[in-house]
Amino acid sequence: MAYPRIVAALAAALSLTGAAQAQDYPNRQITMVVPFSAGGPTDTVARLVAEKMSSDLGQQIVVENVGGAGGTLGAGNVAKAEPDGYTVLLHHIGMATSATLYRKLAYDPLTAFDYVGLVTEVPMVVVARKDFEPADFKGFTEYVKANADKLTLANAGIGSASHLCGMMLMQALEAPLVTVPYKGTGPAMTDLLGGQTDIMCDQTTNTTQQIKGGTIKAYATTTTERLPLFPDLPTATEAGLPALQVGIWHGIYTPKGTPAEVNERLSQSLQKALADEGVSKAMADLGTAPEPAENATPAALKAKLESEIARWKPVIESAGVYAD
Ligand code: ASP
């Protein structure tokens, strides 16, 4: 019965290799996959933390944008990548919602990844093209209900944050708008600015500069409190749509099987990046804030993903909206 011994020796050798790899990690460039287009809100968050983490880790972190299928394409690539810490994923709430929205996903969000930590939770704002007729959120809701079949709602595909928020908006207003999917809300914003689409719901990390510049119109936030950045903007709740409440949390993942020491090293680096004053300031300017150190940990992200999958499952199932 030499076979089990060979297996045991192999396993020991492999774990030694893993330990040695973890010890001198990182010794080359790291790829951070963002499952949406460059220039969008998830990309903005990723680039902010990647730059600081690069200096701490002493290796460059290159952001790679793999947009498409509401974030599931990029996440799927990372699920299949070598679990060596050189490919990581920065994804948002879509990691949880896609678990139910896609009945035939190529990976299981709950078992295909290891965890690094939570990054930030970003509010959303309901926005429209600059010349959209209604003056306030009450007028917006009436106008959208009356013109549902003529209006377009941009999103970043099924499973994206903008899709989730748009779905909640349409449900709350009982207005089935024509949806226009993009590979990210970076390009979707370009079309909204050009007036090719009418409405979008997106993270403040993508909408703040445009709202301030007056190049789009803002109607309501999806937060419980008004945003300090836009004190005059009502929350959807105070404007009569309490169902429209959602925060877009972001986390960093590695492929399942990544050595725990590597995830821990990345988590420490993430904590340092989030404690950086420049990062806090940049986030505050975009309407968000870094997660505290205790949340930028593998355990906190794992718990968040598990609870969020459980939270959104019944909501999505009762809406009966699926990607397939
Ligand atoms: N904000 C997008 C979403 O709706 C994604 C992006 O382009 O970052 O999920």
Short mmCIF file of C-alpha atoms and ligand atoms in Angstrom, two decimals:
data_model
loop_
_atom_site.label_atom_id
_atom_site.label_comp_id
_atom_site.label_asym_id
_atom_site.label_seq_id
_atom_site.Cartn_x
_atom_site.Cartn_y
_atom_site.Cartn_z
CA MET A 1 0.00 0.00 0.00
CA ALA A 2 2.64 2.51 -1.08
CA TYR A 3 0.07 4.67 -2.82
CA PRO A 4 -1.30 6.58 0.20
CA ARG A 5 2.29 7.28 1.26
CA ILE A 6 3.11 8.75 -2.15
CA VAL A 7 -0.02 10.88 -1.94
CA ALA A 8 0.94 12.08 1.55
CA ALA A 9 4.49 12.88 0.41
CA LEU A 10 3.15 14.77 -2.58
CA ALA A 11 0.72 16.72 -0.42
CA ALA A 12 3.53 17.60 2.01
CA ALA A 13 5.78 18.69 -0.88
CA LEU A 14 3.00 20.80 -2.33
CA SER A 15 2.24 22.50 0.97
CA LEU A 16 5.96 23.16 1.44
CA THR A 17 6.06 24.76 -2.01
CA GLY A 18 2.98 26.81 -1.05
CA ALA A 19 4.63 27.90 2.21
CA ALA A 20 7.85 28.85 0.41
CA GLN A 21 5.84 30.76 -2.20
CA ALA A 22 3.90 32.53 0.54
CA GLN A 23 7.12 33.49 2.32
CA ASP A 24 8.62 35.50 -0.51
CA TYR A 25 5.22 36.75 -1.75
CA PRO A 26 4.94 38.89 -3.76
CA ASN A 27 7.99 38.65 -5.98
CA ARG A 28 6.39 39.76 -9.23
CA GLN A 29 3.55 41.84 -10.65
CA ILE A 30 -0.02 41.19 -9.45
CA THR A 31 -3.10 41.46 -11.68
CA MET A 32 -6.25 42.92 -10.13
CA VAL A 33 -9.24 42.00 -12.28
CA VAL A 34 -12.11 44.47 -12.31
CA PRO A 35 -15.16 42.83 -13.89
CA PHE A 36 -16.36 46.10 -15.50
CA SER A 37 -15.03 48.64 -18.01
CA ALA A 38 -12.21 51.07 -17.31
CA GLY A 39 -13.26 54.51 -16.15
CA GLY A 40 -16.33 53.26 -14.25
CA PRO A 41 -16.97 53.27 -10.49
CA THR A 42 -15.62 49.81 -9.64
CA ASP A 43 -12.51 50.60 -11.65
CA THR A 44 -12.12 53.88 -9.76
CA VAL A 45 -12.19 52.12 -6.39
CA ALA A 46 -9.78 49.44 -7.61
CA ARG A 47 -7.24 51.94 -8.94
CA LEU A 48 -7.35 53.93 -5.71
CA VAL A 49 -6.47 50.96 -3.50
CA ALA A 50 -4.23 49.17 -6.04
CA GLU A 51 -1.85 52.11 -6.18
CA LYS A 52 -1.38 52.20 -2.40
CA MET A 53 -1.20 48.43 -2.07
CA SER A 54 1.47 48.37 -4.80
CA SER A 55 3.73 50.65 -2.78
CA ASP A 56 3.21 48.58 0.35
CA LEU A 57 3.77 45.24 -1.37
CA GLY A 58 6.75 46.50 -3.38
CA GLN A 59 5.26 45.06 -6.56
CA GLN A 60 3.08 46.65 -9.17
CA ILE A 61 -0.64 45.81 -9.17
CA VAL A 62 -1.97 46.10 -12.70
CA VAL A 63 -5.72 46.62 -13.04
CA GLU A 64 -7.23 44.50 -15.81
CA ASN A 65 -10.78 45.34 -16.91
CA VAL A 66 -12.80 42.31 -17.97
CA GLY A 67 -16.33 43.67 -18.46
CA GLY A 68 -19.37 41.74 -19.62
CA ALA A 69 -22.28 39.66 -18.34
CA GLY A 70 -22.82 41.89 -15.30
CA GLY A 71 -19.40 41.16 -13.82
CA THR A 72 -19.61 37.37 -14.10
CA LEU A 73 -17.10 37.16 -16.95
CA GLY A 74 -14.26 38.76 -14.99
CA ALA A 75 -15.18 36.88 -11.81
CA GLY A 76 -15.23 33.64 -13.80
CA ASN A 77 -11.71 34.32 -15.10
CA VAL A 78 -10.39 34.78 -11.56
CA ALA A 79 -12.20 31.64 -10.34
CA LYS A 80 -10.14 29.68 -12.91
CA ALA A 81 -6.83 31.47 -12.28
CA GLU A 82 -3.81 29.97 -10.47
CA PRO A 83 -4.40 30.32 -6.71
CA ASP A 84 -1.00 31.89 -6.10
CA GLY A 85 -1.91 35.45 -5.12
CA TYR A 86 -0.87 36.94 -8.45
CA THR A 87 -4.44 37.23 -9.71
CA VAL A 88 -7.00 38.93 -7.49
CA LEU A 89 -10.53 40.18 -8.09
CA LEU A 90 -12.12 43.42 -6.95
CA HIS A 91 -15.86 42.97 -7.21
CA HIS A 92 -18.94 44.48 -5.60
CA ILE A 93 -22.39 43.40 -4.39
CA GLY A 94 -22.83 41.70 -7.78
CA MET A 95 -20.83 38.76 -6.42
CA ALA A 96 -23.82 38.07 -4.13
CA THR A 97 -26.71 38.93 -6.46
CA SER A 98 -25.32 37.02 -9.45
CA ALA A 99 -25.39 33.86 -7.31
CA THR A 100 -29.19 33.91 -7.70
CA LEU A 101 -29.65 35.95 -10.89
CA TYR A 102 -27.60 33.41 -12.88
CA ARG A 103 -28.98 29.91 -12.62
CA LYS A 104 -26.18 28.56 -14.81
CA LEU A 105 -23.09 30.33 -13.54
CA ALA A 106 -19.72 28.78 -14.52
CA TYR A 107 -18.52 29.13 -10.90
CA ASP A 108 -20.09 29.07 -7.46
CA PRO A 109 -19.57 32.49 -5.80
CA LEU A 110 -19.61 30.81 -2.39
CA THR A 111 -16.97 28.17 -3.05
CA ALA A 112 -14.79 29.41 -5.94
CA PHE A 113 -12.92 32.12 -4.04
CA ASP A 114 -10.84 32.92 -1.02
CA TYR A 115 -11.12 36.27 0.68
CA VAL A 116 -8.93 39.31 1.29
CA GLY A 117 -11.31 41.89 2.73
CA LEU A 118 -14.00 44.52 2.34
CA VAL A 119 -12.97 47.80 0.71
CA THR A 120 -15.81 50.33 0.78
CA GLU A 121 -19.59 50.61 0.60
CA VAL A 122 -20.67 53.13 -1.99
CA PRO A 123 -24.07 54.88 -2.13
CA MET A 124 -26.06 55.06 -5.35
CA VAL A 125 -27.90 57.95 -6.96
CA VAL A 126 -30.78 57.87 -9.43
CA VAL A 127 -29.68 60.11 -12.29
CA ALA A 128 -30.93 61.12 -15.71
CA ARG A 129 -29.70 62.93 -18.80
CA LYS A 130 -29.18 66.66 -18.30
CA ASP A 131 -32.34 67.72 -20.12
CA PHE A 132 -34.65 65.17 -18.50
CA GLU A 133 -37.93 67.01 -17.96
CA PRO A 134 -38.95 66.41 -14.28
CA ALA A 135 -37.67 68.94 -11.75
CA ASP A 136 -37.68 66.73 -8.64
CA PHE A 137 -38.00 63.11 -7.54
CA LYS A 138 -41.79 63.30 -7.17
CA GLY A 139 -42.06 64.61 -10.72
CA PHE A 140 -39.54 61.96 -11.81
CA THR A 141 -41.64 59.10 -10.43
CA GLU A 142 -44.83 60.40 -12.09
CA TYR A 143 -43.10 61.03 -15.41
CA VAL A 144 -41.41 57.62 -15.44
CA LYS A 145 -44.67 55.82 -14.65
CA ALA A 146 -46.48 57.68 -17.42
CA ASN A 147 -43.75 57.19 -20.04
CA ALA A 148 -42.29 53.80 -19.10
CA ASP A 149 -42.46 52.37 -22.62
CA LYS A 150 -40.57 55.32 -24.10
CA LEU A 151 -37.75 55.62 -21.58
CA THR A 152 -34.43 53.80 -21.50
CA LEU A 153 -32.58 52.71 -18.36
CA ALA A 154 -28.84 52.05 -18.71
CA ASN A 155 -27.07 49.38 -16.68
CA ALA A 156 -23.91 47.30 -16.60
CA GLY A 157 -25.67 44.02 -17.38
CA ILE A 158 -27.61 41.51 -15.30
CA GLY A 159 -25.91 41.06 -11.95
CA SER A 160 -24.43 44.54 -11.86
CA ALA A 161 -25.18 47.11 -9.17
CA SER A 162 -26.91 49.39 -11.65
CA HIS A 163 -29.08 46.48 -12.76
CA LEU A 164 -30.03 45.69 -9.17
CA CYS A 165 -30.85 49.31 -8.36
CA GLY A 166 -32.70 49.76 -11.68
CA MET A 167 -34.69 46.61 -11.00
CA MET A 168 -35.67 47.95 -7.56
CA LEU A 169 -36.65 51.30 -9.09
CA MET A 170 -38.80 49.70 -11.79
CA GLN A 171 -40.47 47.45 -9.21
CA ALA A 172 -41.16 50.32 -6.85
CA LEU A 173 -42.67 52.39 -9.66
CA GLU A 174 -44.27 49.42 -11.43
CA ALA A 175 -42.70 50.80 -14.58
CA PRO A 176 -40.98 48.30 -16.91
CA LEU A 177 -38.46 50.52 -18.72
CA VAL A 178 -36.43 49.48 -21.73
CA THR A 179 -33.03 48.49 -20.32
CA VAL A 180 -29.77 49.04 -22.19
CA PRO A 181 -26.84 46.90 -20.97
CA TYR A 182 -23.18 48.00 -21.14
CA LYS A 183 -19.94 46.35 -20.03
CA GLY A 184 -19.73 48.87 -17.22
CA THR A 185 -21.28 52.17 -16.23
CA GLY A 186 -18.20 54.06 -17.45
CA PRO A 187 -19.36 53.70 -21.08
CA ALA A 188 -23.00 53.89 -19.93
CA MET A 189 -22.26 57.31 -18.42
CA THR A 190 -20.76 58.47 -21.74
CA ASP A 191 -24.03 57.64 -23.47
CA LEU A 192 -26.12 59.24 -20.73
CA LEU A 193 -24.06 62.41 -21.14
CA GLY A 194 -24.68 62.25 -24.87
CA GLY A 195 -28.42 61.81 -24.30
CA GLN A 196 -28.49 58.36 -25.95
CA THR A 197 -30.17 56.92 -22.84
CA ASP A 198 -32.48 58.55 -20.30
CA ILE A 199 -31.95 57.17 -16.80
CA MET A 200 -29.36 55.33 -14.75
CA CYS A 201 -28.82 54.36 -11.14
CA ASP A 202 -25.13 54.26 -10.29
CA GLN A 203 -22.53 54.55 -7.58
CA THR A 204 -21.48 58.02 -6.41
CA THR A 205 -17.94 57.03 -7.46
CA ASN A 206 -19.19 57.53 -11.03
CA THR A 207 -21.88 60.17 -10.66
CA THR A 208 -20.46 62.77 -8.25
CA GLN A 209 -18.33 64.80 -10.66
CA GLN A 210 -21.08 64.79 -13.28
CA ILE A 211 -23.77 65.87 -10.82
CA LYS A 212 -21.53 68.65 -9.52
CA GLY A 213 -20.69 69.74 -13.06
CA GLY A 214 -24.38 69.81 -13.98
CA THR A 215 -23.87 67.43 -16.90
CA ILE A 216 -26.49 65.00 -15.53
CA LYS A 217 -29.52 65.45 -13.26
CA ALA A 218 -29.69 63.76 -9.85
CA TYR A 219 -33.05 62.82 -8.34
CA ALA A 220 -32.56 60.69 -5.20
CA THR A 221 -30.05 58.64 -3.25
CA THR A 222 -30.44 55.00 -2.19
CA THR A 223 -29.14 55.75 1.30
CA THR A 224 -30.89 55.92 4.68
CA GLU A 225 -29.52 59.43 5.34
CA ARG A 226 -28.90 62.29 2.92
CA LEU A 227 -25.34 62.44 1.57
CA PRO A 228 -23.11 65.21 3.00
CA LEU A 229 -21.93 65.84 -0.57
CA PHE A 230 -25.46 66.56 -1.78
CA PRO A 231 -27.49 67.79 1.20
CA ASP A 232 -30.32 68.98 -1.05
CA LEU A 233 -30.78 65.60 -2.69
CA PRO A 234 -33.56 63.55 -1.00
CA THR A 235 -33.21 59.89 -0.19
CA ALA A 236 -35.61 57.69 -2.14
CA THR A 237 -37.09 56.68 1.22
CA GLU A 238 -38.02 60.21 2.28
CA ALA A 239 -39.39 60.78 -1.22
CA GLY A 240 -41.79 57.87 -0.78
CA LEU A 241 -39.90 54.84 -2.10
CA PRO A 242 -38.57 53.07 1.01
CA ALA A 243 -37.86 49.92 -0.99
CA LEU A 244 -35.13 51.70 -2.91
CA GLN A 245 -32.31 51.31 -0.38
CA VAL A 246 -29.02 49.70 -1.30
CA GLY A 247 -25.32 50.19 -0.59
CA ILE A 248 -22.75 48.84 -3.04
CA TRP A 249 -20.12 47.03 -0.97
CA HIS A 250 -16.84 46.06 -2.61
CA GLY A 251 -14.42 43.29 -1.69
CA ILE A 252 -11.17 41.73 -2.86
CA TYR A 253 -11.08 37.98 -3.59
CA THR A 254 -8.46 35.45 -4.64
CA PRO A 255 -9.04 32.10 -6.38
CA LYS A 256 -9.93 29.23 -4.00
CA GLY A 257 -6.80 27.50 -2.73
CA THR A 258 -4.66 30.62 -2.39
CA PRO A 259 -2.35 30.16 0.65
CA ALA A 260 -3.83 31.73 3.79
CA GLU A 261 -0.56 33.62 4.37
CA VAL A 262 -0.94 35.29 0.98
CA ASN A 263 -4.54 36.36 1.66
CA GLU A 264 -3.39 37.66 5.03
CA ARG A 265 -0.53 39.64 3.45
CA LEU A 266 -2.95 41.17 0.93
CA SER A 267 -5.42 41.96 3.69
CA GLN A 268 -2.75 43.79 5.73
CA SER A 269 -1.79 45.74 2.66
CA LEU A 270 -5.44 46.60 1.98
CA GLN A 271 -5.83 47.80 5.58
CA LYS A 272 -2.83 50.12 5.14
CA ALA A 273 -4.22 51.46 1.86
CA LEU A 274 -7.60 52.16 3.47
CA ALA A 275 -5.95 53.93 6.41
CA ASP A 276 -4.13 56.28 4.03
CA GLU A 277 -5.30 59.89 4.27
CA GLY A 278 -5.12 60.43 0.52
CA VAL A 279 -7.34 57.41 -0.10
CA SER A 280 -9.90 58.57 2.51
CA LYS A 281 -9.94 62.04 1.01
CA ALA A 282 -10.33 60.74 -2.56
CA MET A 283 -13.15 58.46 -1.41
CA ALA A 284 -14.86 61.25 0.52
CA ASP A 285 -14.75 63.44 -2.59
CA LEU A 286 -16.59 60.64 -4.39
CA GLY A 287 -19.24 60.22 -1.69
CA THR A 288 -17.86 57.15 0.04
CA ALA A 289 -15.49 56.06 2.83
CA PRO A 290 -12.92 53.30 3.40
CA GLU A 291 -13.92 50.28 5.48
CA PRO A 292 -12.28 50.16 8.93
CA ALA A 293 -9.37 47.71 9.36
CA GLU A 294 -11.52 45.05 11.08
CA ASN A 295 -13.66 44.77 7.94
CA ALA A 296 -10.73 44.62 5.53
CA THR A 297 -10.16 41.00 6.55
CA PRO A 298 -10.86 37.60 4.95
CA ALA A 299 -13.34 36.67 7.72
CA ALA A 300 -15.36 39.89 7.37
CA LEU A 301 -15.67 39.56 3.58
CA LYS A 302 -16.64 35.87 3.82
CA ALA A 303 -19.36 36.71 6.37
CA LYS A 304 -20.60 39.61 4.22
CA LEU A 305 -20.82 37.52 1.06
CA GLU A 306 -22.68 34.72 2.85
CA SER A 307 -25.18 37.07 4.46
CA GLU A 308 -25.69 39.07 1.25
CA ILE A 309 -26.35 35.96 -0.86
CA ALA A 310 -28.98 34.96 1.71
CA ARG A 311 -30.41 38.50 1.78
CA TRP A 312 -30.84 38.93 -1.99
CA LYS A 313 -31.93 35.38 -2.88
CA PRO A 314 -35.61 35.78 -1.82
CA VAL A 315 -35.78 39.33 -3.24
CA ILE A 316 -34.58 38.17 -6.67
CA GLU A 317 -36.66 35.01 -6.61
CA SER A 318 -39.81 36.95 -5.82
CA ALA A 319 -39.02 39.38 -8.65
CA GLY A 320 -38.54 36.37 -10.95
CA VAL A 321 -35.81 38.13 -12.93
CA TYR A 322 -33.05 35.82 -14.16
CA ALA A 323 -30.16 36.18 -16.55
CA ASP A 324 -31.03 32.97 -18.42
N1 ASP B 1 -21.40 50.57 -11.57
C1 ASP B 1 -21.38 49.39 -12.33
C2 ASP B 1 -22.47 48.48 -11.90
O1 ASP B 1 -23.55 48.84 -12.18
C3 ASP B 1 -20.14 48.69 -12.58
C4 ASP B 1 -19.00 49.50 -13.08
O2 ASP B 1 -18.91 49.87 -14.25
O3 ASP B 1 -18.14 49.71 -12.27
O4 ASP B 1 -22.28 47.43 -11.35
#
